mmCIF file of C-alpha atoms in Angstrom:
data_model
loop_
_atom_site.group_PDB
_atom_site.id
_atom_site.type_symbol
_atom_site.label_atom_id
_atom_site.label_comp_id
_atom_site.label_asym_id
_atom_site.label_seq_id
_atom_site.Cartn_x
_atom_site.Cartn_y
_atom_site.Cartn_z
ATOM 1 C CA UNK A 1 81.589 71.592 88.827
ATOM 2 C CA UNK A 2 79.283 70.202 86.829
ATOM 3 C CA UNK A 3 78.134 69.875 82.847
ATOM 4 C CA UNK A 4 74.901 69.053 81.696
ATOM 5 C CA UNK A 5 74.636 68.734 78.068
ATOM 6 C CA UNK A 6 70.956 69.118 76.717
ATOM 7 C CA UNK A 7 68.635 69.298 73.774
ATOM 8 C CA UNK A 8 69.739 66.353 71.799
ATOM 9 C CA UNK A 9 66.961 63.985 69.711
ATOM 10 C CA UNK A 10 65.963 62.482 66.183
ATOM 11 C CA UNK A 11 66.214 64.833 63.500
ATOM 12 C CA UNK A 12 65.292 64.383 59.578
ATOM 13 C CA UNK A 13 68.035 65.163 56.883
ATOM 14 C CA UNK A 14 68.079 68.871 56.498
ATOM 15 C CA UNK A 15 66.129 69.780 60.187
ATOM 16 C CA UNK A 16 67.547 71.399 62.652
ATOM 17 C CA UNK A 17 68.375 70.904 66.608
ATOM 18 C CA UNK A 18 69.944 73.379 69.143
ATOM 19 C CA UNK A 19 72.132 71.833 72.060
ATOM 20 C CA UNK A 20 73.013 73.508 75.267
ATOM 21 C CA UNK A 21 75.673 72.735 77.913
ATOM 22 C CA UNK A 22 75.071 74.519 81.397
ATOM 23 C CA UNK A 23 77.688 74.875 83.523
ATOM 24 C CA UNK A 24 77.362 74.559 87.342
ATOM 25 C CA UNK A 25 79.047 74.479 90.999
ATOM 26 C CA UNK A 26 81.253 76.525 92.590
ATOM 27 C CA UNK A 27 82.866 78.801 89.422
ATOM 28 C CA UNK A 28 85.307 81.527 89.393
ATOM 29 C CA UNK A 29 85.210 81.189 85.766
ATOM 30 C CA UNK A 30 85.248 79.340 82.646
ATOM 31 C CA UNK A 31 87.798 79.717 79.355
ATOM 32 C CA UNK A 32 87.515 77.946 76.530
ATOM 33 C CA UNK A 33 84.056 75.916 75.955
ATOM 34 C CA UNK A 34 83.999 73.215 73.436
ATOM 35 C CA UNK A 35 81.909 70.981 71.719
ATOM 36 C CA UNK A 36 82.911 67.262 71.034
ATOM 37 C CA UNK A 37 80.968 64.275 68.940
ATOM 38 C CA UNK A 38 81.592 60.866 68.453
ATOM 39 C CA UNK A 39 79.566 58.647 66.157
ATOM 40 C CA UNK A 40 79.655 54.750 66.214
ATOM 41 C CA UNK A 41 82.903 52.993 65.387
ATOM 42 C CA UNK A 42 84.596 56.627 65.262
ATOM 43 C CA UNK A 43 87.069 58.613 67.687
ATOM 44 C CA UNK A 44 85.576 61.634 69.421
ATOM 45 C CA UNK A 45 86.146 64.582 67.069
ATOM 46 C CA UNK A 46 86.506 68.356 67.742
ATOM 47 C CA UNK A 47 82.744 69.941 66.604
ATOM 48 C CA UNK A 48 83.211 73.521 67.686
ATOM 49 C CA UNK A 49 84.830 75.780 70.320
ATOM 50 C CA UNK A 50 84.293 79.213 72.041
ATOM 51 C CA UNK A 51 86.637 81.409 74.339
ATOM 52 C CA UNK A 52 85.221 84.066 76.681
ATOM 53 C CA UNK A 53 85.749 86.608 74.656
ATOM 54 C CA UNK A 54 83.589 84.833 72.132
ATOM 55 C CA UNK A 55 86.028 83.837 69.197
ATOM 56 C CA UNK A 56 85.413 80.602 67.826
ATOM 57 C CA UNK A 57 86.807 77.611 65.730
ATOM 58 C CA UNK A 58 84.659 74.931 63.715
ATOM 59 C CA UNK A 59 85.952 71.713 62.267
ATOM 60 C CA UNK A 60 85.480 72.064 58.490
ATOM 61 C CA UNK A 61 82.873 69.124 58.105
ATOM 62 C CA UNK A 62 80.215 71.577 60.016
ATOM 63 C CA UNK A 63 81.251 74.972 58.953
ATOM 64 C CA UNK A 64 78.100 77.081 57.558
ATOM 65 C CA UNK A 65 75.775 75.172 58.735
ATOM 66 C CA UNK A 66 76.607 74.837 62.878
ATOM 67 C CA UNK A 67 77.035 77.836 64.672
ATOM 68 C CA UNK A 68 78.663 77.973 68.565
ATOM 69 C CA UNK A 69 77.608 80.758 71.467
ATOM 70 C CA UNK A 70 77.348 81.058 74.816
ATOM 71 C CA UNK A 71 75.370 82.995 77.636
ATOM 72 C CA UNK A 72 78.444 83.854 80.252
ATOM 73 C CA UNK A 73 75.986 85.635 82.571
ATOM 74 C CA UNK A 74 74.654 82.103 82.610
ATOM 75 C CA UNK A 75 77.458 79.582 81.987
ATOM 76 C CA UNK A 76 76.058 78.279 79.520
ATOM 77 C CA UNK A 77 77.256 77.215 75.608
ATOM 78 C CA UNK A 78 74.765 76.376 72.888
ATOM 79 C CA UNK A 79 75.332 74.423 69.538
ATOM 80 C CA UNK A 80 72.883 75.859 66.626
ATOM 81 C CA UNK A 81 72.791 73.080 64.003
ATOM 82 C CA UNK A 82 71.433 73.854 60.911
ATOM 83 C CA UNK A 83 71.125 71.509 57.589
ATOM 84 C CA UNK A 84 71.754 68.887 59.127
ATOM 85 C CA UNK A 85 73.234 65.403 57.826
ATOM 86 C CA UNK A 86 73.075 61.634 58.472
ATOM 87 C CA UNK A 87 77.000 61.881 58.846
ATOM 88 C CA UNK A 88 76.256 63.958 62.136
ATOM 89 C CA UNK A 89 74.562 61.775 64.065
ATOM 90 C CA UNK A 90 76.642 60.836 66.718
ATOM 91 C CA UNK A 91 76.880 61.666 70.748
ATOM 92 C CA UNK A 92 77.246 65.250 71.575
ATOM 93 C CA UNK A 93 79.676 65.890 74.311
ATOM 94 C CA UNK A 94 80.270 69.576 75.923
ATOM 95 C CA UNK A 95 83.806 70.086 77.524
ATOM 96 C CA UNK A 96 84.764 73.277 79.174
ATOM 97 C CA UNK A 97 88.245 74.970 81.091
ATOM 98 C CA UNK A 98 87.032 75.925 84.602
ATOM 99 C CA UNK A 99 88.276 77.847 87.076
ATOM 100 C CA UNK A 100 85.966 76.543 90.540
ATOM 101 C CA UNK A 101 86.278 78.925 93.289
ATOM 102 C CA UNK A 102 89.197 78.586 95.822
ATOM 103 C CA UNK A 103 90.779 75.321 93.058
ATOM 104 C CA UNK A 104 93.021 75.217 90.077
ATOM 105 C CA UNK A 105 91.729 75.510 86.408
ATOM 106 C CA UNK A 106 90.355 72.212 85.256
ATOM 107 C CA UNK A 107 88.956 70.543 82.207
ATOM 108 C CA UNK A 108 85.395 69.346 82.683
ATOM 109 C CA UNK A 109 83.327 66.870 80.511
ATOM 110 C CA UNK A 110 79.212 66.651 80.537
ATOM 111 C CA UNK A 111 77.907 63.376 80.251
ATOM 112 C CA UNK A 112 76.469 63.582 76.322
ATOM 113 C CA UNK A 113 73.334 63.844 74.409
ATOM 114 C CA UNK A 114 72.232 61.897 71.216
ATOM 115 C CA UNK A 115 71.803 63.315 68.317
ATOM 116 C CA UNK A 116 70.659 60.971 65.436
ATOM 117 C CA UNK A 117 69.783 62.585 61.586
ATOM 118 C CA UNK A 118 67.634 60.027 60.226
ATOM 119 C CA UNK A 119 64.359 59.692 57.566
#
């Protein structure tokens, strides 16, 4: 199983940036998806989360403005961020609970994508 997080870049204060996290491999099936950030000097930080049935949880610094889905059909979670700050730039990291075929339920990590909110 692998993640491949996508669609990070340089942003101005107030722009806007979608990321998406495909998952593939062998899957059964996936639970919880989750996105992660860590910015320089910090500890990685909870951003968002999804289940399959499509509830979600946001940390409270990104509430309003980021908004979570996902594509099960194609195992695949997105981030929509929206108004975005200089305090969000940091590295984007998707983590998801897998199920691989014919295995035991897993977490996986993808391998990050930069997001920097600069003028």
């Amino acid at each position: 199983v692998q993640l491949q997080a996508s669609g990070g870049g340089l942003v101005q204060p107030g722009g806007s940036l979608r990321l998406s996290c495909a998952a593939s491999g062998s899957i059964f099936s996936i639970n919880t998806m989750t996105w992660y950030r860590q910015a320089p000097g910090k500890q990685r930080e909870l951003v968002a989360a999804i289940t399959s049935g499509g509830s979600t949880n946001y940390a409270d610094s990104v509430k309003g403005r980021f908004t979570i889905s996902r594509d099960n059909a194609k195992n695949t979670m997105y981030l929509e961020m929206n108004s975005l700050k200089p305090e969000d730039t940091a590295v984007y990291y998707c983590y998801a609970y897998v199920k691989p075929v014919g295995s035991m339920w897993s977490g996986y990590w993808g391998q990050g994508t930069l997001v920097t909110v600069s003028s």
